[in-house]
Amino acid sequence: MATISKMIGTGSSWSSLYTNKSNQTAAQKNISTLWSSYNSFSSNANNSLAGLSEIKSGVSSLMASYNSSKDTFYSEFDGAMEDLGAAAKNLKNYDFTDETKDFSVETKTTTDEDGNEVETKTYSKDLQAAVDTVKDLVENYNVTRKFLSDNSSISGRISSLAKNFSDTTYRASSYQNIGISVGSNGGLSIDEDKLVSALTKDPSSVQNVLGKDGLAGKAEQHISFANSQRSDLFPSANKMLGDQLKASELYTGGTYAKISAINSVGNLFNLMT
């Protein structure tokens, strides 16, 4: 059998197949049209294959970026919850009302080289430990609140957690009484002199405001809820990347292989003898 390219020509092998010249011409035109269509399809198929290769590369890069972002988020999330949990536990278990603890401040007044009086305060060991325990909780609470707030646009669940951790205004007046201020964004700050004064004069108030029934207990509740939501915080790749990821179906759905196969059909025809 002649190849398509030979069949398109006017050789004697083709002429002998048809006694009617009009039939011969019509057949040749049909074959020419078929071959022309194949060439056009082959070119489109090759372009499609090139496009799919780019899609494959782009999707791989996109997924690598997604997985990296997801891993980074969960690493920071777990670290923040672990650190805050440890700080909350320490404060909750700290007994500010223990009468054996020495909450005292030694004040010394000296004169600097310009003749100005300088007042220096030195905390007792127990008082310094108490202040550091409160500072540790406040610092880690702020870090966790800010982390969630900074990532709140990633998903509705993270945004909801950020609001929970930022809702510290409900006891703002109680915090204020022991030297802890609440900012408009829910962040906490410490007036150390006021905190020390509360610890030395009314440690039971500090215990009530910051202990298991106060900020430390509330922090633990927030942590428990956050951890229960953990697996659903970061959105799936399909939800997060949307239409960009749907393009991958051209590759993963088998289209690449199908186009490759179709692209070979014309070559098979042309190789037939």
XYZ file of C-alpha atoms in Angstrom:
273
model
C 0.000 0.000 0.000
C 1.284 3.472 -0.828
C 2.085 5.999 1.850
C -0.205 8.980 2.234
C 2.373 11.276 0.717
C 2.614 9.029 -2.357
C -1.150 8.656 -2.509
C -1.472 12.420 -2.698
C 0.753 12.474 -5.758
C -0.157 11.435 -9.329
C 1.913 8.247 -9.587
C 0.769 5.257 -11.680
C 0.067 3.185 -8.565
C -2.636 5.613 -7.553
C -4.015 5.974 -11.134
C -4.430 2.236 -11.477
C -6.812 2.192 -8.520
C -9.329 4.350 -10.349
C -10.526 4.116 -13.928
C -12.764 7.151 -13.572
C -10.685 10.341 -13.627
C -13.271 12.281 -11.678
C -13.213 9.649 -8.943
C -9.445 9.780 -8.901
C -9.471 13.535 -8.486
C -12.115 13.432 -5.769
C -10.203 10.746 -3.849
C -6.969 12.657 -4.101
C -8.706 15.783 -2.831
C -10.192 13.857 0.057
C -6.805 12.439 1.006
C -5.215 15.878 0.644
C -7.875 17.345 2.905
C -7.323 14.571 5.438
C -3.581 15.106 5.432
C -3.978 18.863 5.703
C -6.310 18.375 8.648
C -3.833 16.039 10.274
C -0.983 18.528 9.873
C -3.137 21.205 11.449
C -4.141 18.902 14.299
C -0.562 17.727 14.759
C 0.591 21.309 15.154
C -2.190 22.040 17.657
C -1.442 18.826 19.512
C 2.239 19.679 19.785
C 1.336 23.104 21.107
C -1.024 21.471 23.588
C 1.685 19.107 24.713
C 4.062 21.996 25.250
C 1.388 23.808 27.220
C 0.720 20.772 29.347
C 4.409 20.407 30.086
C 4.428 23.994 31.314
C 1.317 23.281 33.383
C 3.011 20.254 34.912
C 6.052 22.310 35.850
C 3.944 25.196 37.123
C 1.690 22.976 39.218
C 4.701 21.210 40.732
C 6.176 24.560 41.711
C 2.828 25.766 42.995
C 2.295 22.664 45.132
C 5.823 22.854 46.511
C 5.151 26.445 47.582
C 1.796 25.452 49.091
C 3.288 22.566 51.070
C 6.129 24.760 52.303
C 3.689 27.449 53.460
C 1.489 24.857 55.139
C 4.425 23.232 56.949
C 5.738 26.612 58.092
C 2.337 27.647 59.402
C 1.832 24.481 61.431
C 5.378 24.592 62.776
C 4.845 28.152 64.048
C 1.333 27.341 65.268
C 2.507 24.329 67.285
C 5.435 26.281 68.709
C 3.235 29.196 69.773
C 0.672 26.923 71.430
C 3.346 24.909 73.202
C 5.159 27.984 74.562
C 1.938 29.689 75.644
C 0.704 26.478 77.230
C 3.882 26.142 79.282
C 3.690 29.792 80.391
C 0.014 29.457 81.327
C 0.675 26.292 83.310
C 3.526 27.931 85.236
C 1.399 30.943 86.130
C -1.646 28.851 86.999
C 0.436 26.710 89.358
C 2.246 29.655 90.896
C 0.938 30.388 94.386
C 1.054 34.138 94.863
C -0.639 33.808 98.250
C 2.036 31.565 99.763
C 2.958 33.406 102.975
C 6.409 31.865 103.004
C 7.300 33.790 99.852
C 9.176 37.033 100.324
C 7.654 39.721 98.127
C 9.809 42.643 99.127
C 11.558 45.502 97.375
C 14.780 47.101 98.512
C 15.125 50.693 97.440
C 18.424 52.547 97.389
C 19.028 56.168 96.550
C 22.374 57.251 95.155
C 23.746 60.394 93.542
C 25.145 60.377 90.028
C 28.135 62.425 88.826
C 25.879 65.368 88.016
C 24.510 65.473 91.560
C 21.139 63.976 90.630
C 19.506 61.459 92.931
C 19.006 58.026 91.364
C 16.638 55.524 92.900
C 17.423 51.832 92.409
C 14.989 49.054 93.231
C 16.036 45.490 93.892
C 13.417 42.733 94.043
C 13.631 39.796 96.387
C 14.173 36.415 94.739
C 10.535 35.393 95.159
C 9.216 38.701 93.886
C 11.477 38.574 90.820
C 10.259 35.036 90.099
C 6.638 36.165 90.361
C 7.191 39.132 88.045
C 9.028 36.944 85.509
C 6.205 34.375 85.558
C 3.630 37.054 84.759
C 5.837 38.578 82.068
C 6.348 35.184 80.447
C 2.624 34.596 80.099
C 1.929 38.086 78.777
C 4.785 37.876 76.271
C 3.735 34.472 74.917
C 0.080 35.466 74.841
C 0.989 38.492 72.718
C 3.140 36.389 70.381
C 0.332 33.873 69.846
C -2.330 36.538 69.358
C -0.173 38.361 66.801
C 0.696 35.150 64.935
C -2.975 34.283 64.518
C -3.884 37.847 63.620
C -1.121 38.057 60.995
C -2.394 34.838 59.390
C -6.119 35.502 59.785
C -6.597 36.045 56.037
C -5.609 32.434 55.294
C -8.885 30.959 56.495
C -12.039 31.740 58.422
C -11.043 29.348 61.196
C -7.743 31.146 61.804
C -9.568 34.472 61.737
C -11.994 33.156 64.350
C -9.131 32.023 66.595
C -7.453 35.411 66.213
C -10.629 37.085 67.462
C -10.802 34.718 70.438
C -7.251 35.501 71.506
C -7.797 39.225 70.955
C -10.899 39.334 73.154
C -9.143 40.357 76.352
C -11.295 43.410 76.974
C -13.881 41.544 79.055
C -11.589 41.761 82.127
C -9.659 44.848 81.127
C -10.494 46.733 84.323
C -9.347 43.809 86.489
C -6.095 43.545 84.548
C -5.596 47.281 84.827
C -5.837 47.109 88.600
C -2.766 44.876 88.792
C -0.736 46.702 86.154
C -1.721 44.968 82.902
C -3.200 47.130 80.156
C -5.245 45.906 77.190
C -4.625 47.548 73.820
C -7.243 48.174 71.137
C -5.971 45.144 69.216
C -6.163 42.865 72.259
C -2.459 43.034 73.014
C -1.301 43.146 76.621
C 1.325 45.370 78.227
C 2.718 45.497 81.757
C 3.274 48.434 84.066
C 5.918 46.742 86.190
C 5.778 49.196 89.090
C 2.012 48.754 89.361
C 2.321 44.968 89.132
C 4.958 44.911 91.874
C 2.764 47.089 94.038
C -0.149 44.661 93.593
C 2.068 41.673 94.382
C 3.373 43.207 97.594
C 0.071 44.662 98.809
C -2.627 42.273 97.551
C -1.185 39.051 96.069
C -4.568 37.301 96.292
C -5.978 39.755 93.726
C -3.140 38.889 91.375
C -3.911 35.208 91.922
C -7.585 35.712 91.056
C -6.960 37.842 87.980
C -4.108 35.835 86.494
C -4.413 32.299 87.903
C -6.555 29.311 86.943
C -9.731 31.414 87.005
C -8.054 34.342 85.271
C -5.763 34.969 82.307
C -3.827 31.699 82.632
C -7.018 29.662 82.699
C -8.463 31.591 79.768
C -5.258 31.059 77.786
C -5.500 27.317 78.351
C -9.109 27.315 77.137
C -8.076 29.168 73.993
C -5.208 26.736 73.416
C -7.472 23.712 73.855
C -9.967 25.085 71.337
C -7.214 26.052 68.881
C -5.694 22.571 69.018
C -9.102 20.994 68.422
C -9.322 23.046 65.198
C -5.746 22.368 64.141
C -6.318 19.932 61.278
C -8.806 22.280 59.585
C -7.003 25.595 60.026
C -4.956 25.610 56.821
C -7.209 25.277 53.750
C -6.811 22.463 51.238
C -4.767 23.112 48.120
C -7.903 23.089 45.946
C -9.661 25.619 48.141
C -6.655 27.872 48.582
C -5.322 27.856 45.011
C -8.657 27.626 43.227
C -8.590 27.854 39.415
C -4.808 27.773 39.290
C -4.785 24.231 40.587
C -7.680 23.100 38.372
C -5.366 23.461 35.399
C -3.463 20.487 36.748
C -6.384 18.261 35.748
C -5.172 18.592 32.143
C -2.126 16.657 33.214
C -3.272 14.466 36.091
C -6.549 13.592 34.370
C -4.801 11.684 31.575
C -5.266 14.313 28.877
C -1.531 14.496 28.345
C -1.366 10.800 27.521
C -4.430 10.972 25.260
C -3.070 13.858 23.234
C 0.258 12.087 22.931
C -1.512 9.029 21.533
C -3.643 11.028 19.097
C -0.605 12.952 17.981
C 0.984 9.694 16.903
C -1.930 8.556 14.711
C -0.918 10.605 11.722
C 2.627 9.352 11.916
C 1.365 5.785 11.939
C -0.681 6.464 8.805
C 2.294 7.974 7.081
C 4.544 5.035 7.911
C 2.140 2.465 6.473
C 3.435 0.730 3.357
